[in-house]
Structures are given as C-alpha cells and as structure tokens.
C-alpha cells in the first residue's frame, strides 16, 4: 500500500469544510486506518472546527461505518456529544433528516441528555420504523426521557407481537412513572407471569397512589405466586401501604382479609391495631380470619385494651385460641393474668381447654404468671406429662429456672415411648408449626417441622416420611412449587402430600393437584379433621 500523504489529507479536510463537500470528506476519512494516531486526532480536530450541520453527519458516518476506528478514537464520540450539547436544538433536525439513515447514536444522545424537545421527533421515527432494533432503542430512550406525551405510543407496544418490545415498553412506562403510566401497566397484567412480576416490581419502586392500590389489589389475585410477591413488597414498603391495607378489612372476601392481616402484622405499624380489634369485635364467621387477626395482634404493640384478647381463649377453634394466647403473651400484663385466672378457677371443661391451649402454645409469660396457683398446676398436669417431648423439656427447664423444681419433677416421670412414624409439616408460620407439633404428637406421629420449604426439600432428598403436610402461601417457594419438586423423587402413592391452606381458590387447588398434591383441606384443622384427612392415605 502506498504511503499516505498526511498533510494532503489535512489540507483536503480543511478545503472540504470550506466548500461543504461531505462526500469528499468521507473519502478522506476512509483512510484513517492508514495513518498514525497523531494524524487521526488532527483530522478529527480539523473536522470539529466546521459548521455543526456539516460536522455531525460526518461524525455519525464514522461511528456507524467505521466502528473499529471510532472505538479506537473516543474523541470522535466526544466531539459528537460536545457539538450536540452546544446545539441541542439541532438534534431534532438531525433526527428528522432522511439523509441520515442510521440514527442510533442520535437516539442514544437524546436519551443521555433527557432531551424532552426530541420526543415528537422520536415518536415520528418509531411510528415509521420497520427496524425492530431501532424501535427498541427508541422505546428505551422515550423511557429515559420520561415525558408523559410518550405514554400512548409506549402503551401500544405493550401489546406488540415481539416479546422483547413488550418488556422494553413495560420498563419504559416504569421510568415515566406517572399515574397514567401505572394504570396502563396494571391493565397489561394477567397474561404472563414474568411480565406481571416486572410490573409489580415497578409498582413497588414507584409507590404512588395508583401503584400502591395495584399492589394492594394483587393480594386478591387468583395466583399464589402473585399474592406472595405482593405481600413481600407491601411489607418492604411498610407504613406507607398501611392506610390502603386497613381499608381491605372492610371487604367481604375472607382470603383477601387474611392476606391483609398477614401483611399488617409483618409491617408492625400500630395504627393497624384499632381496625383489627374492630374486625374481631364483629366476630368474623371465618375462623381463619379470626386466627390471622390474633396472629397480627401478637406482632403489634398493644398499649391499651389488651385485656380484650382474653376473649380469644374461648374461641370454638383451637387455632384461634393459640393465636390469642400468643397475642396475650406478647402483650402480657397483670390485668390479663387476672382475667385468665378467673377463667380457670372453676376447673371446668372450658378451664381445661384453656390450659391445654396455654401448654401447647408455649406462652412462657402467661404460664409463669399462673404456675404458682394450685388450680393451674392441677389442670396443667392433665396435659403436660403427655405433651411432645420437646414441649415437656421446655417447661421443665423454665420451671427449674424459676423456682418450681418440685412441679418440674412431676413432669419427668417415665420416658414416653417416642413415636416412630414421621410426618413432615411445612408452614412459614411458627405458630402453625407449633400447632402441628402438638396435634401430630396427639395423633401418634413424630412431627418433623420446617419453616422454610427449601430446607424441607433438602431433607426429603435423604429421608422419606409417611406423609407431607404443606401450606400454600409461602415466600420464595410456594406449597405448589415444593410439591412439584417432591414429585420429581416420589410418586403420589409413595409419599402422599396434603395441602393445608386458608386459601379457598379453585385456581390454586387445580394447580396443586397438577403439581402432585393428593388432597387439599382447609385450615383451621384439629386432631379430628387432620386424622380423617390423613387416614385416607395412612
């Protein structure tokens, strides 16, 4: 290759700038690869001295047709940006110029500058483009700029045939983040899990009234994974979401109310206390609602009115009684103790039942406040010697530590034969797991309890119990997902799975059976109902 006359190239560039000859300038610069670095920089410098309307198209040509050179010479992009920054109004002109075929870099600059004035030109471009990569880039840029006038166009792409464009449009509307944009995203939900997750995550980040409303509405979704995600995000958002959640307590949908109570308990905002107490005051017919209400109150700081919790100890369902006992223990006071003593002194059937609840719930403050009374010792000895080994050892320890060694001695006695038939129970509520422990022990099984499905799955790879009992609504891994995982190793006949849930949703039940669940039963359960369900398979 003949040596290139670098001075001739420099002089030619100068002349071409004077005459406005773009074609000759492009020809000169096509030889950039053949000259040294110093000359390359000098040529770009000379080019930068020209009129912007002349210089910018040349720089764009270099960046699109001579990519390697442009990568080696960052000064090319820097010069382009400095020109457009100095004359941003010309960016619109260049975007509309039909002679500039590849507008990629112009579109990028419009986004980097957040140049709202370029939006009409971008909307025209996207409406007339057939290039999907260019369309995607424009949608991304419209999102970066965040101008509401792009909402209608972005909404159109929510229903495009190209999935990649749909996802890009979702993200772009998330950047626009107006209430109108959030409404459009909400309307797009319900057809694709991945997209629904993406939209919910946008709602969780934006947190405007519409976003919070849509997240809140998702608690009533027909799909477990969507409800669980919404619950997690509402808890993360915290007190800001509480007013909308409190309004949910006025609804008639028990499942919706239960999920709401779960979230309110996890958030722990005391403004939820009075609405939850009012809900209990209406005596909800659904026992799971009552359970969830007491469970939430156990997580909230009751500064006054805690004495009303004692009413829960006389509920018709043991689950509710246990939740009330936990709430009492969390908000322990002498007034509460006095109320419980009055319920126990007669040593009648109700007193025996309450004592059983106190023992099984392992509410240590309540237990220690009562254990000095002869009538309570007499009542508790009906159940404690026959309780699960862990429960007995727990009480023996706290009795000995608190000066009741004689009473602790009465619990030791002869070692009870350990149950050998293992039944796994999986639930993210420790309160429910405690109920499983006492109920399964009462039925003659050895309970193996897991709060986290992942740990249960790991254990089941090595051991095979007689049965698995699982909740549905659990974070990270739902009961349906866990069941599907178990079925990779065990058939329904080899290892029966019973899903025990508060949820009364046909979609969830159908999905559970498809995943390999043998049977679905509703909470609350007791020894009798659980025995009947398990008896079909054991």
Coordinates of C-alpha atoms in Angstrom, one line a residue:
X1 CA 0.0 0.0 0.0
X2 CA 1.4 3.4 -1.0
X3 CA 2.3 5.8 1.8
X4 CA -0.5 8.3 2.6
X5 CA 0.3 12.0 2.4
X6 CA -1.0 13.1 5.8
X7 CA -0.5 16.8 5.1
X8 CA -2.5 16.4 2.0
X9 CA -5.3 14.8 4.0
X10 CA -5.4 17.6 6.5
X11 CA -5.4 20.2 3.7
X12 CA -8.2 18.3 1.9
X13 CA -10.3 18.2 5.1
X14 CA -9.9 22.0 5.5
X15 CA -10.9 22.6 1.9
X16 CA -13.9 20.3 2.1
X17 CA -15.2 22.0 5.2
X18 CA -14.9 25.3 3.4
X19 CA -16.8 24.0 0.3
X20 CA -19.2 21.9 2.3
X21 CA -18.3 18.7 0.4
X22 CA -19.4 15.9 2.6
X23 CA -18.7 13.1 0.1
X24 CA -15.0 14.1 -0.4
X25 CA -14.6 14.4 3.4
X26 CA -15.9 10.9 3.9
X27 CA -13.4 9.6 1.3
X28 CA -10.5 11.3 3.0
X29 CA -11.5 9.9 6.4
X30 CA -11.9 6.4 5.0
X31 CA -8.1 6.3 5.1
X32 CA -7.9 6.9 8.9
X33 CA -6.8 3.4 9.5
X34 CA -3.7 4.0 7.3
X35 CA -2.3 7.0 9.4
X36 CA -0.8 7.3 12.8
X37 CA -2.6 8.3 16.0
X38 CA -1.4 11.9 15.9
X39 CA -2.7 12.4 12.4
X40 CA -6.1 10.8 13.2
X41 CA -6.5 13.2 16.1
X42 CA -5.5 16.2 14.0
X43 CA -8.0 15.2 11.3
X44 CA -10.9 15.0 13.8
X45 CA -9.8 18.3 15.3
X46 CA -10.0 20.0 11.9
X47 CA -13.4 18.4 11.4
X48 CA -14.6 19.7 14.7
X49 CA -13.9 23.3 13.6
X50 CA -16.5 23.0 10.8
X51 CA -20.1 24.0 11.0
X52 CA -22.2 21.7 13.2
X53 CA -24.6 20.8 10.4
X54 CA -21.6 19.6 8.4
X55 CA -19.6 18.0 11.2
X56 CA -22.3 16.0 12.9
X57 CA -23.3 13.9 9.8
X58 CA -19.6 13.1 9.2
X59 CA -19.1 12.0 12.8
X60 CA -22.2 9.8 12.7
X61 CA -20.8 8.3 9.4
X62 CA -17.6 7.4 11.2
X63 CA -19.3 5.9 14.2
X64 CA -21.6 3.7 12.0
X65 CA -19.4 2.8 9.0
X66 CA -16.0 2.7 10.7
X67 CA -16.9 1.2 14.1
X68 CA -13.4 0.0 14.9
X69 CA -11.8 3.3 14.2
X70 CA -14.5 5.1 16.3
X71 CA -13.8 2.6 19.2
X72 CA -10.1 3.4 19.0
X73 CA -10.7 7.1 18.8
X74 CA -13.1 8.1 21.7
X75 CA -12.5 11.7 20.6
X76 CA -15.0 11.0 17.7
X77 CA -17.9 10.4 20.1
X78 CA -16.7 13.2 22.5
X79 CA -16.7 15.6 19.6
X80 CA -20.2 14.5 18.5
X81 CA -21.5 14.9 22.1
X82 CA -19.9 18.3 22.5
X83 CA -21.5 19.6 19.3
X84 CA -24.9 18.3 20.2
X85 CA -24.6 19.7 23.8
X86 CA -23.7 23.1 22.4
X87 CA -26.6 23.0 19.9
X88 CA -29.3 20.6 21.3
X89 CA -32.0 22.2 19.1
X90 CA -30.2 20.7 16.1
X91 CA -30.6 17.2 17.5
X92 CA -34.3 17.4 16.4
X93 CA -33.2 18.5 13.0
X94 CA -30.8 15.6 12.6
X95 CA -33.3 13.1 13.9
X96 CA -35.7 14.3 11.2
X97 CA -33.1 14.3 8.4
X98 CA -33.9 11.5 5.9
X99 CA -30.4 11.6 4.6
X100 CA -29.1 10.2 7.9
X101 CA -30.0 6.6 7.6
X102 CA -28.6 5.2 10.9
X103 CA -29.9 7.4 13.7
X104 CA -28.8 5.1 16.5
X105 CA -26.3 7.5 18.1
X106 CA -28.6 10.4 17.8
X107 CA -31.3 8.4 19.6
X108 CA -28.8 7.5 22.3
X109 CA -27.8 11.1 22.8
X110 CA -31.4 12.2 23.1
X111 CA -31.7 9.7 25.9
X112 CA -28.5 10.6 27.6
X113 CA -29.5 14.3 27.5
X114 CA -33.0 13.5 28.7
X115 CA -34.0 15.9 25.9
X116 CA -37.8 16.3 26.1
X117 CA -37.9 18.5 23.0
X118 CA -36.8 15.5 20.9
X119 CA -39.8 13.4 21.9
X120 CA -42.0 14.4 19.0
X121 CA -39.3 13.5 16.5
X122 CA -38.7 10.2 18.3
X123 CA -42.4 9.4 18.2
X124 CA -42.5 10.1 14.5
X125 CA -39.4 7.9 14.0
X126 CA -40.9 5.0 15.9
X127 CA -44.2 5.2 14.1
X128 CA -42.5 4.9 10.7
X129 CA -39.7 2.5 11.5
X130 CA -39.7 -1.2 10.4
X131 CA -36.4 -2.0 12.2
X132 CA -37.2 -3.7 15.5
X133 CA -33.8 -3.0 16.9
X134 CA -34.3 0.7 16.2
X135 CA -37.8 0.6 17.6
X136 CA -36.5 -1.0 20.8
X137 CA -33.8 1.7 21.1
X138 CA -36.4 4.5 20.7
X139 CA -38.7 2.9 23.3
X140 CA -35.8 2.8 25.7
X141 CA -34.9 6.4 25.0
X142 CA -38.5 7.5 25.5
X143 CA -38.4 5.8 28.9
X144 CA -35.2 7.5 29.8
X145 CA -36.6 10.9 28.9
X146 CA -39.8 10.1 30.8
X147 CA -42.1 12.6 29.0
X148 CA -45.8 11.7 29.6
X149 CA -46.6 12.5 26.0
X150 CA -45.0 9.2 25.0
X151 CA -47.4 7.1 27.1
X152 CA -49.9 6.3 24.4
X153 CA -47.2 5.1 22.0
X154 CA -45.5 3.1 24.7
X155 CA -48.8 1.6 25.6
X156 CA -49.3 0.4 22.0
X157 CA -46.1 -1.6 22.3
X158 CA -47.3 -3.4 25.4
X159 CA -49.3 -5.5 23.0
X160 CA -46.7 -5.9 20.3
X161 CA -46.1 -9.3 18.7
X162 CA -42.4 -9.1 19.8
X163 CA -42.0 -10.1 23.4
X164 CA -38.7 -8.2 23.7
X165 CA -40.5 -5.0 22.7
X166 CA -43.3 -5.6 25.2
X167 CA -40.7 -5.9 28.0
X168 CA -38.9 -2.8 26.9
X169 CA -42.2 -0.9 26.8
X170 CA -43.0 -2.1 30.4
X171 CA -39.7 -0.8 31.6
X172 CA -40.1 2.5 29.7
X173 CA -43.5 3.1 31.3
X174 CA -42.0 2.3 34.6
X175 CA -39.5 5.2 34.0
X176 CA -42.2 7.6 33.0
X177 CA -43.9 6.6 36.3
X178 CA -46.9 8.8 36.2
X179 CA -50.3 7.6 37.5
X180 CA -51.5 7.2 33.9
X181 CA -48.5 5.1 33.1
X182 CA -49.1 2.9 36.1
X183 CA -52.8 2.4 35.1
X184 CA -51.6 1.3 31.6
X185 CA -49.2 -1.2 33.2
X186 CA -52.0 -2.5 35.5
X187 CA -54.2 -3.1 32.5
X188 CA -51.4 -5.2 30.9
X189 CA -51.2 -7.7 33.8
X190 CA -52.7 -11.2 33.9
X191 CA -51.4 -12.9 30.9
X192 CA -47.7 -13.6 31.6
X193 CA -46.0 -14.3 35.0
X194 CA -42.7 -12.8 34.1
X195 CA -44.2 -9.6 32.9
X196 CA -46.6 -9.5 35.9
X197 CA -43.6 -9.7 38.3
X198 CA -41.8 -7.0 36.3
X199 CA -44.9 -4.7 36.6
X200 CA -45.4 -5.4 40.3
X201 CA -41.7 -4.6 40.9
X202 CA -42.3 -1.2 39.1
X203 CA -45.3 -0.6 41.4
X204 CA -43.1 -1.4 44.4
X205 CA -40.5 1.1 43.3
X206 CA -42.8 3.9 42.2
X207 CA -45.1 3.8 45.3
X208 CA -47.5 6.4 44.0
X209 CA -51.2 6.0 45.0
X210 CA -52.0 4.0 41.9
X211 CA -49.0 1.7 42.3
X212 CA -49.9 1.0 46.0
X213 CA -53.5 0.4 45.0
X214 CA -52.5 -2.1 42.4
X215 CA -50.1 -3.9 44.7
X216 CA -52.8 -4.0 47.3
X217 CA -55.3 -5.4 44.8
X218 CA -52.9 -8.2 44.0
X219 CA -53.4 -9.6 47.4
X220 CA -56.7 -10.9 45.9
X221 CA -55.0 -12.4 42.9
X222 CA -56.1 -15.9 41.8
X223 CA -52.5 -17.0 41.7
X224 CA -50.4 -17.8 44.8
X225 CA -47.1 -16.6 43.4
X226 CA -48.6 -13.1 42.6
X227 CA -50.1 -12.8 46.1
X228 CA -46.9 -13.8 47.8
X229 CA -44.8 -11.3 45.8
X230 CA -47.3 -8.5 46.5
X231 CA -47.2 -9.3 50.2
X232 CA -43.4 -9.2 50.3
X233 CA -43.3 -5.9 48.5
X234 CA -46.0 -4.3 50.7
X235 CA -44.2 -5.4 53.8
X236 CA -41.0 -3.9 52.4
X237 CA -42.8 -0.6 51.6
X238 CA -44.0 -0.6 55.2
X239 CA -46.2 2.1 56.8
X240 CA -46.9 3.9 53.6
X241 CA -49.0 1.0 52.5
X242 CA -50.9 0.6 55.8
X243 CA -53.9 3.0 55.0
X244 CA -54.9 1.0 51.9
X245 CA -54.4 -2.2 53.8
X246 CA -56.7 -1.1 56.6
X247 CA -59.4 -0.4 54.0
X248 CA -59.2 -4.0 53.0
X249 CA -60.5 -5.1 56.4
X250 CA -63.9 -3.7 55.4
X251 CA -64.2 -6.2 52.5
X252 CA -66.2 -9.4 52.5
X253 CA -63.5 -11.7 50.9
X254 CA -62.0 -13.8 53.8
X255 CA -58.9 -14.8 51.8
X256 CA -58.2 -11.1 51.0
X257 CA -58.7 -10.1 54.6
X258 CA -56.4 -12.9 55.8
X259 CA -53.6 -11.9 53.4
X260 CA -54.1 -8.3 54.5
X261 CA -53.8 -9.2 58.2
X262 CA -50.6 -11.2 57.5
X263 CA -49.1 -8.1 55.9
X264 CA -50.2 -5.7 58.6
X265 CA -48.7 -8.0 61.3
X266 CA -45.4 -8.1 59.5
X267 CA -45.3 -4.4 59.0
X268 CA -45.9 -3.8 62.7
X269 CA -47.5 -0.4 62.4
X270 CA -49.6 0.3 65.5
X271 CA -52.1 2.3 63.5
X272 CA -53.5 -1.1 62.4
X273 CA -54.3 -2.2 66.0
X274 CA -57.7 -0.5 66.3
X275 CA -59.0 -1.6 62.9
X276 CA -58.0 -5.2 63.7
X277 CA -59.7 -5.0 67.0
X278 CA -62.9 -3.6 65.4
X279 CA -62.7 -6.5 62.9
X280 CA -62.6 -9.0 65.8
X281 CA -65.4 -7.1 67.5
X282 CA -67.6 -8.0 64.6
X283 CA -66.9 -11.7 65.3
X284 CA -66.0 -12.8 61.8
X285 CA -67.6 -16.2 60.9
X286 CA -64.4 -17.4 59.2
X287 CA -62.1 -18.9 61.8
X288 CA -59.0 -18.3 59.6
X289 CA -59.8 -14.6 59.7
X290 CA -60.0 -14.7 63.5
X291 CA -56.7 -16.6 63.6
X292 CA -55.0 -14.1 61.3
X293 CA -56.3 -11.2 63.4
X294 CA -54.9 -12.5 66.6
X295 CA -51.7 -13.6 64.9
X296 CA -51.3 -10.0 63.7
X297 CA -52.0 -8.5 67.1
X298 CA -49.3 -10.8 68.5
X299 CA -46.9 -8.8 66.4
X300 CA -48.2 -5.4 67.3
X301 CA -47.6 -3.2 70.4
X302 CA -50.9 -3.0 72.2
X303 CA -50.5 -0.1 74.5
X304 CA -54.1 -0.4 75.9
X305 CA -57.1 -2.6 75.6
X306 CA -55.1 -5.8 75.6
X307 CA -57.5 -7.3 78.1
X308 CA -59.9 -7.9 75.2
X309 CA -57.5 -10.6 73.9
X310 CA -58.7 -13.0 76.6
X311 CA -62.0 -13.5 74.6
X312 CA -59.9 -15.4 72.0
X313 CA -59.1 -18.1 74.6
X314 CA -62.7 -19.3 74.5
X315 CA -63.0 -19.4 70.7
X316 CA -64.5 -22.5 69.2
X317 CA -61.4 -23.3 67.1
X318 CA -58.1 -24.3 68.8
X319 CA -56.1 -22.4 66.2
X320 CA -57.7 -19.2 67.1
X321 CA -57.2 -19.9 70.8
X322 CA -53.5 -20.5 70.3
X323 CA -53.1 -17.2 68.3
X324 CA -54.9 -15.3 71.1
X325 CA -52.6 -16.9 73.7
X326 CA -49.6 -15.7 71.7
X327 CA -51.0 -12.2 71.5
X328 CA -51.7 -12.2 75.2
X329 CA -48.1 -13.4 75.9
X330 CA -46.7 -10.7 73.7
X331 CA -48.7 -8.0 75.5
X332 CA -48.6 -9.6 79.0
X333 CA -49.9 -7.6 81.9
X334 CA -51.3 -8.3 85.4
X335 CA -54.8 -7.4 84.2
X336 CA -54.6 -10.1 81.6
X337 CA -53.3 -12.6 84.1
X338 CA -56.2 -11.8 86.5
X339 CA -58.7 -12.3 83.7
X340 CA -57.2 -15.7 82.8
X341 CA -57.2 -16.8 86.4
X342 CA -60.9 -16.1 86.6
X343 CA -61.5 -18.3 83.6
X344 CA -59.5 -21.2 85.1
X345 CA -60.6 -21.2 88.8
X346 CA -63.7 -23.3 88.2
X347 CA -61.6 -26.1 86.7
X348 CA -64.4 -27.0 84.3
X349 CA -64.2 -28.1 80.7
X350 CA -63.5 -24.6 79.5
X351 CA -60.8 -24.2 82.0
X352 CA -59.2 -27.5 81.0
X353 CA -59.3 -26.4 77.3
X354 CA -57.7 -23.0 78.0
X355 CA -55.0 -24.8 80.0
X356 CA -54.3 -27.1 77.1
X357 CA -54.0 -24.1 74.8
X358 CA -51.6 -22.4 77.1
X359 CA -49.4 -25.5 77.4
X360 CA -49.4 -26.2 73.6
X361 CA -48.9 -22.6 72.7
X362 CA -45.8 -22.4 74.9
X363 CA -46.6 -18.9 76.1
X364 CA -44.0 -18.6 78.8
X365 CA -45.0 -15.3 80.4
X366 CA -48.6 -16.5 80.8
X367 CA -47.5 -19.9 82.0
X368 CA -45.2 -18.5 84.7
X369 CA -47.8 -16.0 85.8
X370 CA -50.2 -18.9 86.5
X371 CA -47.9 -21.7 87.7
X372 CA -47.9 -20.5 91.3
X373 CA -51.7 -21.3 91.6
X374 CA -52.6 -24.8 92.7
X375 CA -55.6 -25.0 90.4
X376 CA -53.4 -24.3 87.4
X377 CA -50.8 -26.9 88.4
X378 CA -53.7 -29.4 88.7
X379 CA -55.1 -28.5 85.3
X380 CA -51.7 -28.5 83.5
X381 CA -50.8 -31.9 84.9
X382 CA -53.7 -33.3 82.8
X383 CA -51.7 -32.4 79.6
X384 CA -48.1 -31.7 80.3
X385 CA -47.0 -35.3 81.1
X386 CA -48.4 -36.4 77.7
X387 CA -47.1 -33.5 75.7
X388 CA -44.5 -33.7 73.0
X389 CA -41.0 -34.4 74.4
X390 CA -39.7 -31.0 73.3
X391 CA -42.7 -29.3 75.0
X392 CA -42.1 -31.1 78.3
X393 CA -38.4 -30.4 78.3
X394 CA -39.1 -26.8 77.6
X395 CA -41.4 -26.4 80.6
X396 CA -39.1 -28.5 82.9
X397 CA -36.3 -26.1 82.1
X398 CA -38.2 -22.9 82.7
X399 CA -39.8 -24.3 85.9
X400 CA -36.5 -25.3 87.3
X401 CA -35.0 -21.9 86.4
X402 CA -37.9 -20.1 88.2
X403 CA -38.0 -22.0 91.5
X404 CA -40.6 -24.6 90.7
X405 CA -38.3 -27.7 90.8
X406 CA -40.9 -29.8 92.6
X407 CA -43.5 -29.2 90.0
X408 CA -40.9 -29.8 87.2
X409 CA -40.2 -33.2 88.8
X410 CA -43.8 -34.2 88.3
X411 CA -43.3 -33.8 84.6
X412 CA -40.3 -36.0 84.2
X413 CA -41.6 -39.4 85.2
X414 CA -41.1 -42.4 83.0
X415 CA -39.9 -41.6 79.4
X416 CA -42.8 -41.8 77.0
X417 CA -42.2 -44.1 74.0
X418 CA -41.2 -42.0 71.1
X419 CA -43.5 -42.1 68.0
X420 CA -41.7 -43.6 65.0
X421 CA -43.9 -42.7 62.1
X422 CA -42.6 -39.4 60.8
X423 CA -44.9 -36.8 59.2
X424 CA -43.4 -33.7 57.7
X425 CA -45.2 -30.3 58.2
X426 CA -44.2 -27.2 56.3
X427 CA -45.5 -23.8 57.1
X428 CA -44.0 -20.3 57.3
X429 CA -46.0 -19.5 60.4
X430 CA -44.2 -20.7 63.5
X431 CA -47.5 -20.6 65.3
X432 CA -49.0 -23.1 62.9
X433 CA -45.9 -25.3 63.2
X434 CA -46.3 -25.4 67.0
X435 CA -49.9 -26.5 66.4
X436 CA -48.7 -29.2 64.1
X437 CA -46.3 -30.4 66.7
X438 CA -48.9 -30.9 69.4
X439 CA -51.6 -32.2 67.0
X440 CA -49.4 -34.8 65.2
X441 CA -48.0 -35.9 68.6
X442 CA -51.5 -36.3 69.9
X443 CA -52.3 -38.5 66.9
X444 CA -49.3 -40.7 67.5
X445 CA -46.9 -39.4 64.8
X446 CA -43.4 -37.9 65.1
X447 CA -43.7 -34.4 63.7
X448 CA -40.8 -33.2 61.5
X449 CA -41.3 -29.4 61.1
X450 CA -39.9 -27.0 58.6
X451 CA -40.4 -23.2 58.4
X452 CA -38.7 -23.0 55.0
X453 CA -39.7 -25.2 52.0
X454 CA -36.1 -25.3 50.7
X455 CA -34.9 -27.0 53.9
X456 CA -37.8 -29.4 53.7
X457 CA -36.9 -30.3 50.1
X458 CA -33.3 -30.9 51.0
X459 CA -34.3 -33.1 53.9
X460 CA -36.7 -35.1 51.7
X461 CA -33.9 -36.0 49.3
X462 CA -32.4 -38.1 52.1
X463 CA -35.3 -39.3 54.1
X464 CA -38.8 -40.5 53.3
X465 CA -41.6 -39.7 55.9
X466 CA -45.1 -41.2 55.8
X467 CA -46.7 -38.0 54.6
X468 CA -46.1 -34.3 53.9
X469 CA -48.4 -31.6 55.1
X470 CA -47.8 -28.2 53.5
X471 CA -49.1 -24.7 53.4
X472 CA -49.8 -23.0 50.1
X473 CA -48.8 -19.3 50.6
X474 CA -45.1 -19.3 51.5
X475 CA -42.4 -16.9 50.3
X476 CA -39.7 -17.9 47.9
X477 CA -41.2 -21.4 47.3
X478 CA -44.9 -21.9 47.4
X479 CA -46.5 -25.2 48.5
X480 CA -47.3 -25.9 44.9
X481 CA -43.7 -25.4 43.8
X482 CA -42.5 -27.6 46.7
X483 CA -45.0 -30.3 45.8
X484 CA -43.8 -30.3 42.2
X485 CA -40.2 -30.7 43.4
X486 CA -41.1 -33.6 45.7
X487 CA -42.8 -35.3 42.8
X488 CA -39.5 -35.5 41.0
X489 CA -38.5 -38.1 43.6
X490 CA -41.6 -39.6 45.0
X491 CA -44.9 -40.6 43.3
X492 CA -48.3 -39.7 45.0
X493 CA -48.5 -43.3 46.2
X494 CA -45.0 -43.4 47.6
X495 CA -45.3 -40.1 49.5
X496 CA -48.8 -38.5 50.0
X497 CA -48.9 -34.7 50.1
X498 CA -51.8 -32.9 51.7
X499 CA -52.0 -29.2 51.2
X500 CA -53.5 -27.5 54.3
X501 CA -54.4 -23.9 53.5
X502 CA -56.6 -20.9 54.4
X503 CA -57.0 -20.2 50.6
X504 CA -60.3 -21.2 49.1
X505 CA -59.3 -20.5 45.5
X506 CA -60.1 -23.1 42.7
X507 CA -57.1 -21.9 40.6
X508 CA -54.7 -22.7 43.5
X509 CA -56.4 -26.0 44.1
X510 CA -56.2 -27.0 40.5
X511 CA -52.6 -26.0 40.3
X512 CA -51.9 -28.0 43.5
X513 CA -53.4 -31.2 42.0
X514 CA -51.5 -30.7 38.8
X515 CA -48.3 -30.4 40.9
X516 CA -49.0 -33.8 42.5
X517 CA -50.8 -32.9 45.7
X518 CA -53.0 -35.8 46.9
X519 CA -55.6 -33.7 48.8
X520 CA -56.4 -30.1 49.7
X521 CA -58.0 -29.3 53.1
X522 CA -58.9 -26.0 54.7
X523 CA -57.5 -24.5 57.8
X524 CA -58.2 -24.4 60.7
X525 CA -57.5 -28.1 61.4
X526 CA -57.8 -30.0 64.6
X527 CA -56.8 -33.5 65.7
X528 CA -60.1 -35.0 64.4
X529 CA -60.1 -33.3 61.0
X530 CA -56.4 -33.9 60.4
X531 CA -56.8 -37.6 61.4
X532 CA -59.7 -38.0 58.9
X533 CA -57.7 -36.5 56.1
X534 CA -54.5 -38.4 56.8
X535 CA -56.4 -41.6 57.3
X536 CA -57.3 -41.8 53.6
X537 CA -53.6 -42.4 52.9
X538 CA -52.0 -43.9 56.0

